[in-house]
């Protein structure tokens, strides 16, 4: 089947101040993160960089044909690097420009991007203020895809509903599976009742980390979301590379393959078919299974 990762990250280096905290790499895959040292990358990624070449090796190994690369304020703006990635591997990556509603003036889409990422869960601005609404309308008129993460906050979710109502032809992917382990996650899922709104599950293994592999409650949540908005509105995302500090990249989706709560057709739609249609990917490379040395 075609497998497409709808939520991943790449960066050359993390070096950014957010809310007064300096986030930066400290070596051996670790970073300072809001004043605390955290394992940001797997420990074998020792230089603090998170490059496309390493991700491609993981993708080929896990037989993932393509990936959508979103951005997070905590990593710093990676627009210049992601444009290079997009140009070098256009059949494997769709990259998003970073838009900071709180600080970017004016709001704009950098040239060369077909999608933008807005980490709304880290922002404080009203999504429906005049400048933001004008920006969303511009995205709609230009056919630019919006990757949007929201806080577990009914006020922000309601603001997003107003954006959806005002921009019925704007293609929107709601990220982080609606913050599935939080109180109001189903309110985010319900946004996908609108025709051009989809849900991607980037970070679902992070959100269910305390349960750990094979994440039975996560599969049940996928089933619940599918029953609410339809499996055709859900797209798998890994949140690479942070999530693979705990598991391998392939483990971030193979627990779905092994579950009996979804049919084969539903698995194929969730793991790649829906994303291929939503993002407009063409033919994906054939990636044969390569045996491990332990097999």
mmCIF file of C-alpha atoms in Angstrom:
data_model
loop_
_atom_site.group_PDB
_atom_site.id
_atom_site.type_symbol
_atom_site.label_atom_id
_atom_site.label_comp_id
_atom_site.label_asym_id
_atom_site.label_seq_id
_atom_site.Cartn_x
_atom_site.Cartn_y
_atom_site.Cartn_z
ATOM 1 C CA UNK A 1 0.000 0.000 0.000
ATOM 2 C CA UNK A 2 0.983 3.663 -0.329
ATOM 3 C CA UNK A 3 2.104 4.996 3.058
ATOM 4 C CA UNK A 4 2.380 8.771 3.555
ATOM 5 C CA UNK A 5 3.416 10.541 6.753
ATOM 6 C CA UNK A 6 1.189 13.621 7.137
ATOM 7 C CA UNK A 7 3.091 15.189 10.072
ATOM 8 C CA UNK A 8 6.886 15.255 10.370
ATOM 9 C CA UNK A 9 9.655 17.737 11.137
ATOM 10 C CA UNK A 10 13.082 18.624 9.732
ATOM 11 C CA UNK A 11 15.597 21.249 10.834
ATOM 12 C CA UNK A 12 19.203 22.218 10.351
ATOM 13 C CA UNK A 13 19.552 23.501 13.894
ATOM 14 C CA UNK A 14 17.337 24.553 16.772
ATOM 15 C CA UNK A 15 18.269 28.013 17.966
ATOM 16 C CA UNK A 16 15.258 30.080 18.974
ATOM 17 C CA UNK A 17 13.867 32.041 21.914
ATOM 18 C CA UNK A 18 10.233 31.221 22.747
ATOM 19 C CA UNK A 19 8.404 32.823 25.678
ATOM 20 C CA UNK A 20 11.744 33.957 27.084
ATOM 21 C CA UNK A 21 13.367 30.506 26.932
ATOM 22 C CA UNK A 22 16.292 29.699 24.616
ATOM 23 C CA UNK A 23 15.856 26.349 22.888
ATOM 24 C CA UNK A 24 19.111 24.949 21.501
ATOM 25 C CA UNK A 25 20.926 21.595 21.065
ATOM 26 C CA UNK A 26 23.240 20.382 23.834
ATOM 27 C CA UNK A 27 24.689 17.273 22.127
ATOM 28 C CA UNK A 28 23.905 13.552 21.864
ATOM 29 C CA UNK A 29 20.457 14.338 20.497
ATOM 30 C CA UNK A 30 19.501 16.459 23.493
ATOM 31 C CA UNK A 31 18.210 20.031 23.553
ATOM 32 C CA UNK A 32 17.362 22.678 26.085
ATOM 33 C CA UNK A 33 13.580 22.946 25.897
ATOM 34 C CA UNK A 34 11.852 25.655 27.954
ATOM 35 C CA UNK A 35 14.606 25.506 30.563
ATOM 36 C CA UNK A 36 14.838 21.708 30.781
ATOM 37 C CA UNK A 37 17.221 19.395 28.930
ATOM 38 C CA UNK A 38 15.219 16.866 26.911
ATOM 39 C CA UNK A 39 16.015 14.045 24.484
ATOM 40 C CA UNK A 40 14.863 15.877 21.363
ATOM 41 C CA UNK A 41 16.354 13.416 18.851
ATOM 42 C CA UNK A 42 17.358 9.756 19.014
ATOM 43 C CA UNK A 43 20.794 9.598 20.671
ATOM 44 C CA UNK A 44 22.542 8.441 17.487
ATOM 45 C CA UNK A 45 21.693 11.808 15.880
ATOM 46 C CA UNK A 46 24.534 13.443 17.750
ATOM 47 C CA UNK A 47 25.074 16.802 16.035
ATOM 48 C CA UNK A 48 21.640 18.322 16.727
ATOM 49 C CA UNK A 49 20.658 18.429 13.069
ATOM 50 C CA UNK A 50 17.555 16.702 11.737
ATOM 51 C CA UNK A 51 18.232 16.386 8.018
ATOM 52 C CA UNK A 52 16.209 15.042 5.135
ATOM 53 C CA UNK A 53 18.827 12.425 4.236
ATOM 54 C CA UNK A 54 18.445 10.679 7.611
ATOM 55 C CA UNK A 55 14.675 10.891 7.381
ATOM 56 C CA UNK A 56 14.723 9.398 3.877
ATOM 57 C CA UNK A 57 16.717 6.451 5.187
ATOM 58 C CA UNK A 58 14.054 5.909 7.858
ATOM 59 C CA UNK A 59 11.289 6.323 5.281
ATOM 60 C CA UNK A 60 12.848 3.806 2.903
ATOM 61 C CA UNK A 61 13.401 1.316 5.726
ATOM 62 C CA UNK A 62 9.785 1.667 6.910
ATOM 63 C CA UNK A 63 8.457 1.727 3.315
ATOM 64 C CA UNK A 64 6.972 5.212 3.703
ATOM 65 C CA UNK A 65 6.689 6.724 0.242
ATOM 66 C CA UNK A 66 6.307 10.421 1.081
ATOM 67 C CA UNK A 67 6.036 12.841 3.991
ATOM 68 C CA UNK A 68 4.535 16.220 4.780
ATOM 69 C CA UNK A 69 6.987 18.375 6.740
ATOM 70 C CA UNK A 70 5.279 20.838 9.062
ATOM 71 C CA UNK A 71 6.974 23.347 11.365
ATOM 72 C CA UNK A 72 6.935 24.233 15.062
ATOM 73 C CA UNK A 73 7.928 27.524 16.665
ATOM 74 C CA UNK A 74 10.048 25.588 19.178
ATOM 75 C CA UNK A 75 12.414 24.545 16.352
ATOM 76 C CA UNK A 76 12.893 27.997 14.826
ATOM 77 C CA UNK A 77 11.969 28.998 11.294
ATOM 78 C CA UNK A 78 13.260 26.424 8.792
ATOM 79 C CA UNK A 79 11.761 27.930 5.599
ATOM 80 C CA UNK A 80 15.065 28.281 3.720
ATOM 81 C CA UNK A 81 16.104 24.690 4.403
ATOM 82 C CA UNK A 82 12.681 23.233 3.647
ATOM 83 C CA UNK A 83 12.588 24.985 0.279
ATOM 84 C CA UNK A 84 15.854 23.210 -0.579
ATOM 85 C CA UNK A 85 14.388 19.891 0.567
ATOM 86 C CA UNK A 86 11.260 20.448 -1.535
ATOM 87 C CA UNK A 87 13.302 21.226 -4.637
ATOM 88 C CA UNK A 88 15.681 18.281 -4.204
ATOM 89 C CA UNK A 89 13.072 15.598 -3.436
ATOM 90 C CA UNK A 90 9.730 16.858 -4.841
ATOM 91 C CA UNK A 91 8.335 13.326 -5.129
ATOM 92 C CA UNK A 92 9.065 12.484 -1.474
ATOM 93 C CA UNK A 93 8.338 15.684 0.467
ATOM 94 C CA UNK A 94 5.709 18.397 0.683
ATOM 95 C CA UNK A 95 7.049 21.093 2.994
ATOM 96 C CA UNK A 96 5.165 23.824 4.852
ATOM 97 C CA UNK A 97 6.237 27.396 5.504
ATOM 98 C CA UNK A 98 6.031 28.531 9.133
ATOM 99 C CA UNK A 99 3.487 31.266 9.919
ATOM 100 C CA UNK A 100 3.485 32.879 13.370
ATOM 101 C CA UNK A 101 0.179 34.703 13.801
ATOM 102 C CA UNK A 102 1.452 36.428 16.953
ATOM 103 C CA UNK A 103 4.591 37.972 15.493
ATOM 104 C CA UNK A 104 4.684 37.833 11.675
ATOM 105 C CA UNK A 105 3.838 41.240 10.198
ATOM 106 C CA UNK A 106 2.559 41.213 7.565
ATOM 107 C CA UNK A 107 1.195 37.661 7.315
ATOM 108 C CA UNK A 108 2.399 36.147 4.043
ATOM 109 C CA UNK A 109 3.210 32.888 2.265
ATOM 110 C CA UNK A 110 6.888 32.709 1.256
ATOM 111 C CA UNK A 111 7.411 32.003 -2.429
ATOM 112 C CA UNK A 112 7.783 28.369 -3.414
ATOM 113 C CA UNK A 113 5.536 26.815 -0.767
ATOM 114 C CA UNK A 114 2.255 25.028 -1.452
ATOM 115 C CA UNK A 115 1.346 24.766 2.226
ATOM 116 C CA UNK A 116 1.760 26.655 5.503
ATOM 117 C CA UNK A 117 1.956 25.403 9.082
ATOM 118 C CA UNK A 118 0.467 27.353 11.980
ATOM 119 C CA UNK A 119 1.181 25.912 15.462
ATOM 120 C CA UNK A 120 -1.875 27.548 16.974
ATOM 121 C CA UNK A 121 -1.433 25.710 20.272
ATOM 122 C CA UNK A 122 1.608 27.927 20.932
ATOM 123 C CA UNK A 123 -0.050 31.192 19.869
ATOM 124 C CA UNK A 124 -2.335 33.626 21.628
ATOM 125 C CA UNK A 125 -3.890 35.635 18.790
ATOM 126 C CA UNK A 126 -7.590 35.405 17.971
ATOM 127 C CA UNK A 127 -7.811 33.359 14.769
ATOM 128 C CA UNK A 128 -10.752 35.461 13.636
ATOM 129 C CA UNK A 129 -9.189 38.909 13.939
ATOM 130 C CA UNK A 130 -9.249 40.897 10.651
ATOM 131 C CA UNK A 131 -5.584 40.319 9.724
ATOM 132 C CA UNK A 132 -5.772 36.577 10.352
ATOM 133 C CA UNK A 133 -9.069 36.172 8.500
ATOM 134 C CA UNK A 134 -7.709 38.088 5.529
ATOM 135 C CA UNK A 135 -4.713 35.747 5.506
ATOM 136 C CA UNK A 136 -6.910 32.648 5.594
ATOM 137 C CA UNK A 137 -8.962 34.028 2.713
ATOM 138 C CA UNK A 138 -5.739 34.598 0.752
ATOM 139 C CA UNK A 139 -4.714 30.972 1.354
ATOM 140 C CA UNK A 140 -8.130 29.871 0.095
ATOM 141 C CA UNK A 141 -7.940 31.997 -3.063
ATOM 142 C CA UNK A 142 -4.430 30.768 -3.886
ATOM 143 C CA UNK A 143 -5.100 27.090 -3.175
ATOM 144 C CA UNK A 144 -2.514 26.951 -0.365
ATOM 145 C CA UNK A 145 -2.996 24.087 2.125
ATOM 146 C CA UNK A 146 -3.186 24.975 5.826
ATOM 147 C CA UNK A 147 -1.680 22.627 8.440
ATOM 148 C CA UNK A 148 -3.158 23.779 11.748
ATOM 149 C CA UNK A 149 -2.511 22.587 15.296
ATOM 150 C CA UNK A 150 -4.888 23.743 18.024
ATOM 151 C CA UNK A 151 -4.770 23.905 21.794
ATOM 152 C CA UNK A 152 -7.199 21.853 23.880
ATOM 153 C CA UNK A 153 -9.265 25.010 24.224
ATOM 154 C CA UNK A 154 -12.936 25.360 23.308
ATOM 155 C CA UNK A 155 -12.519 29.064 22.542
ATOM 156 C CA UNK A 156 -9.782 28.440 19.979
ATOM 157 C CA UNK A 157 -11.668 25.471 18.514
ATOM 158 C CA UNK A 158 -14.729 27.726 18.084
ATOM 159 C CA UNK A 159 -12.550 30.330 16.372
ATOM 160 C CA UNK A 160 -11.288 27.644 14.002
ATOM 161 C CA UNK A 161 -14.893 26.697 13.182
ATOM 162 C CA UNK A 162 -15.545 30.321 12.185
ATOM 163 C CA UNK A 163 -12.487 30.230 9.906
ATOM 164 C CA UNK A 164 -13.760 27.020 8.313
ATOM 165 C CA UNK A 165 -17.215 28.523 7.783
ATOM 166 C CA UNK A 166 -15.740 31.681 6.231
ATOM 167 C CA UNK A 167 -13.328 29.750 3.973
ATOM 168 C CA UNK A 168 -15.266 26.716 2.707
ATOM 169 C CA UNK A 169 -12.724 25.954 -0.023
ATOM 170 C CA UNK A 170 -9.607 26.225 2.151
ATOM 171 C CA UNK A 171 -7.981 22.813 2.569
ATOM 172 C CA UNK A 172 -7.159 22.368 6.256
ATOM 173 C CA UNK A 173 -5.380 19.534 8.070
ATOM 174 C CA UNK A 174 -5.966 19.643 11.840
ATOM 175 C CA UNK A 175 -2.912 18.224 13.585
ATOM 176 C CA UNK A 176 -2.013 16.148 16.650
ATOM 177 C CA UNK A 177 -5.183 14.041 16.313
ATOM 178 C CA UNK A 178 -7.104 16.848 18.005
ATOM 179 C CA UNK A 179 -4.923 16.400 21.130
ATOM 180 C CA UNK A 180 -6.556 13.006 21.504
ATOM 181 C CA UNK A 181 -5.794 12.351 25.186
ATOM 182 C CA UNK A 182 -7.162 15.740 26.245
ATOM 183 C CA UNK A 183 -10.676 16.725 27.290
ATOM 184 C CA UNK A 184 -11.926 18.433 24.124
ATOM 185 C CA UNK A 185 -10.300 16.254 21.458
ATOM 186 C CA UNK A 186 -13.568 15.171 19.880
ATOM 187 C CA UNK A 187 -14.548 18.823 19.404
ATOM 188 C CA UNK A 188 -11.490 19.137 17.167
ATOM 189 C CA UNK A 189 -12.318 15.910 15.341
ATOM 190 C CA UNK A 190 -15.809 17.225 14.572
ATOM 191 C CA UNK A 191 -14.277 20.107 12.622
ATOM 192 C CA UNK A 192 -13.683 17.504 9.896
ATOM 193 C CA UNK A 193 -17.415 17.352 9.175
ATOM 194 C CA UNK A 194 -16.633 20.265 6.841
ATOM 195 C CA UNK A 195 -15.818 19.020 3.350
ATOM 196 C CA UNK A 196 -12.242 20.333 3.092
ATOM 197 C CA UNK A 197 -11.117 19.678 6.673
ATOM 198 C CA UNK A 198 -9.114 16.557 7.480
ATOM 199 C CA UNK A 199 -7.473 15.275 10.682
ATOM 200 C CA UNK A 200 -3.860 14.100 10.830
ATOM 201 C CA UNK A 201 -2.595 12.065 13.737
ATOM 202 C CA UNK A 202 0.933 13.424 14.144
ATOM 203 C CA UNK A 203 2.034 12.843 17.727
ATOM 204 C CA UNK A 204 -0.517 10.164 18.588
ATOM 205 C CA UNK A 205 2.192 7.844 19.952
ATOM 206 C CA UNK A 206 3.529 10.748 22.034
ATOM 207 C CA UNK A 207 0.050 11.412 23.446
ATOM 208 C CA UNK A 208 -0.354 7.719 24.317
ATOM 209 C CA UNK A 209 3.260 7.322 25.450
ATOM 210 C CA UNK A 210 2.321 6.257 28.979
ATOM 211 C CA UNK A 211 0.424 3.294 27.525
ATOM 212 C CA UNK A 212 3.179 2.532 25.001
ATOM 213 C CA UNK A 213 3.326 0.145 22.063
ATOM 214 C CA UNK A 214 1.065 -1.317 20.658
ATOM 215 C CA UNK A 215 -1.149 1.559 21.862
ATOM 216 C CA UNK A 216 -4.524 -0.231 22.109
ATOM 217 C CA UNK A 217 -6.320 2.916 23.304
ATOM 218 C CA UNK A 218 -4.925 4.845 20.360
ATOM 219 C CA UNK A 219 -6.406 2.388 17.870
ATOM 220 C CA UNK A 220 -9.731 2.633 19.698
ATOM 221 C CA UNK A 221 -9.535 6.428 19.341
ATOM 222 C CA UNK A 222 -8.898 6.066 15.599
ATOM 223 C CA UNK A 223 -11.985 3.875 15.428
ATOM 224 C CA UNK A 224 -14.020 6.420 17.404
ATOM 225 C CA UNK A 225 -12.890 9.317 15.205
ATOM 226 C CA UNK A 226 -13.612 7.303 12.054
ATOM 227 C CA UNK A 227 -17.103 6.539 13.308
ATOM 228 C CA UNK A 228 -17.660 10.274 13.877
ATOM 229 C CA UNK A 229 -16.324 11.838 10.644
ATOM 230 C CA UNK A 230 -15.456 8.861 8.421
ATOM 231 C CA UNK A 231 -12.152 7.067 7.915
ATOM 232 C CA UNK A 232 -11.692 9.031 4.670
ATOM 233 C CA UNK A 233 -11.050 12.171 6.784
ATOM 234 C CA UNK A 234 -8.186 10.714 8.847
ATOM 235 C CA UNK A 235 -4.477 10.678 7.903
ATOM 236 C CA UNK A 236 -1.580 9.000 9.698
ATOM 237 C CA UNK A 237 1.232 11.210 10.967
ATOM 238 C CA UNK A 238 4.301 10.263 12.989
ATOM 239 C CA UNK A 239 5.636 13.547 14.468
ATOM 240 C CA UNK A 240 9.116 12.328 13.440
ATOM 241 C CA UNK A 241 11.779 12.658 14.822
ATOM 242 C CA UNK A 242 10.785 13.372 18.413
ATOM 243 C CA UNK A 243 8.531 10.329 18.719
ATOM 244 C CA UNK A 244 11.240 7.912 17.597
ATOM 245 C CA UNK A 245 13.248 8.596 20.732
ATOM 246 C CA UNK A 246 10.917 5.998 22.283
ATOM 247 C CA UNK A 247 10.101 3.712 19.334
ATOM 248 C CA UNK A 248 11.337 3.047 15.805
ATOM 249 C CA UNK A 249 9.830 4.938 12.905
ATOM 250 C CA UNK A 250 8.077 1.838 11.589
ATOM 251 C CA UNK A 251 6.529 1.189 14.998
ATOM 252 C CA UNK A 252 4.773 4.550 14.739
ATOM 253 C CA UNK A 253 2.333 3.000 12.269
ATOM 254 C CA UNK A 254 2.671 -0.811 12.247
ATOM 255 C CA UNK A 255 0.510 -1.157 15.363
ATOM 256 C CA UNK A 256 -2.342 0.093 13.166
ATOM 257 C CA UNK A 257 -1.612 -2.610 10.597
ATOM 258 C CA UNK A 258 -1.734 -5.274 13.310
ATOM 259 C CA UNK A 259 -5.047 -4.141 14.769
ATOM 260 C CA UNK A 260 -8.335 -5.922 14.072
ATOM 261 C CA UNK A 261 -10.407 -2.780 14.783
ATOM 262 C CA UNK A 262 -9.926 -1.493 11.220
ATOM 263 C CA UNK A 263 -10.542 -3.240 7.911
ATOM 264 C CA UNK A 264 -7.800 -3.577 5.317
ATOM 265 C CA UNK A 265 -9.451 -0.878 3.203
ATOM 266 C CA UNK A 266 -9.634 1.459 6.212
ATOM 267 C CA UNK A 267 -5.963 0.884 7.001
ATOM 268 C CA UNK A 268 -4.967 1.670 3.412
ATOM 269 C CA UNK A 269 -7.012 4.878 3.453
ATOM 270 C CA UNK A 270 -5.713 5.994 6.859
ATOM 271 C CA UNK A 271 -2.039 5.198 6.242
ATOM 272 C CA UNK A 272 -1.707 6.806 2.835
ATOM 273 C CA UNK A 273 -4.690 6.886 0.521
ATOM 274 C CA UNK A 274 -6.365 9.878 2.156
ATOM 275 C CA UNK A 275 -3.159 11.911 2.369
ATOM 276 C CA UNK A 276 -2.323 11.158 -1.261
ATOM 277 C CA UNK A 277 -5.653 12.620 -2.307
ATOM 278 C CA UNK A 278 -5.626 15.559 0.115
ATOM 279 C CA UNK A 279 -2.070 16.760 -0.567
ATOM 280 C CA UNK A 280 -1.978 15.808 -4.247
ATOM 281 C CA UNK A 281 0.993 13.440 -4.223
ATOM 282 C CA UNK A 282 1.697 11.672 -7.511
ATOM 283 C CA UNK A 283 3.179 8.235 -8.034
ATOM 284 C CA UNK A 284 5.247 7.123 -5.057
ATOM 285 C CA UNK A 285 8.468 5.097 -5.293
ATOM 286 C CA UNK A 286 8.386 1.336 -4.890
ATOM 287 C CA UNK A 287 10.142 0.512 -1.634
ATOM 288 C CA UNK A 288 10.836 -3.211 -1.274
ATOM 289 C CA UNK A 289 11.144 -4.736 2.153
ATOM 290 C CA UNK A 290 14.796 -5.132 3.198
ATOM 291 C CA UNK A 291 15.530 -7.823 5.753
ATOM 292 C CA UNK A 292 17.227 -6.934 9.005
ATOM 293 C CA UNK A 293 20.499 -8.620 9.905
ATOM 294 C CA UNK A 294 18.647 -10.272 12.789
ATOM 295 C CA UNK A 295 16.227 -12.068 10.440
#
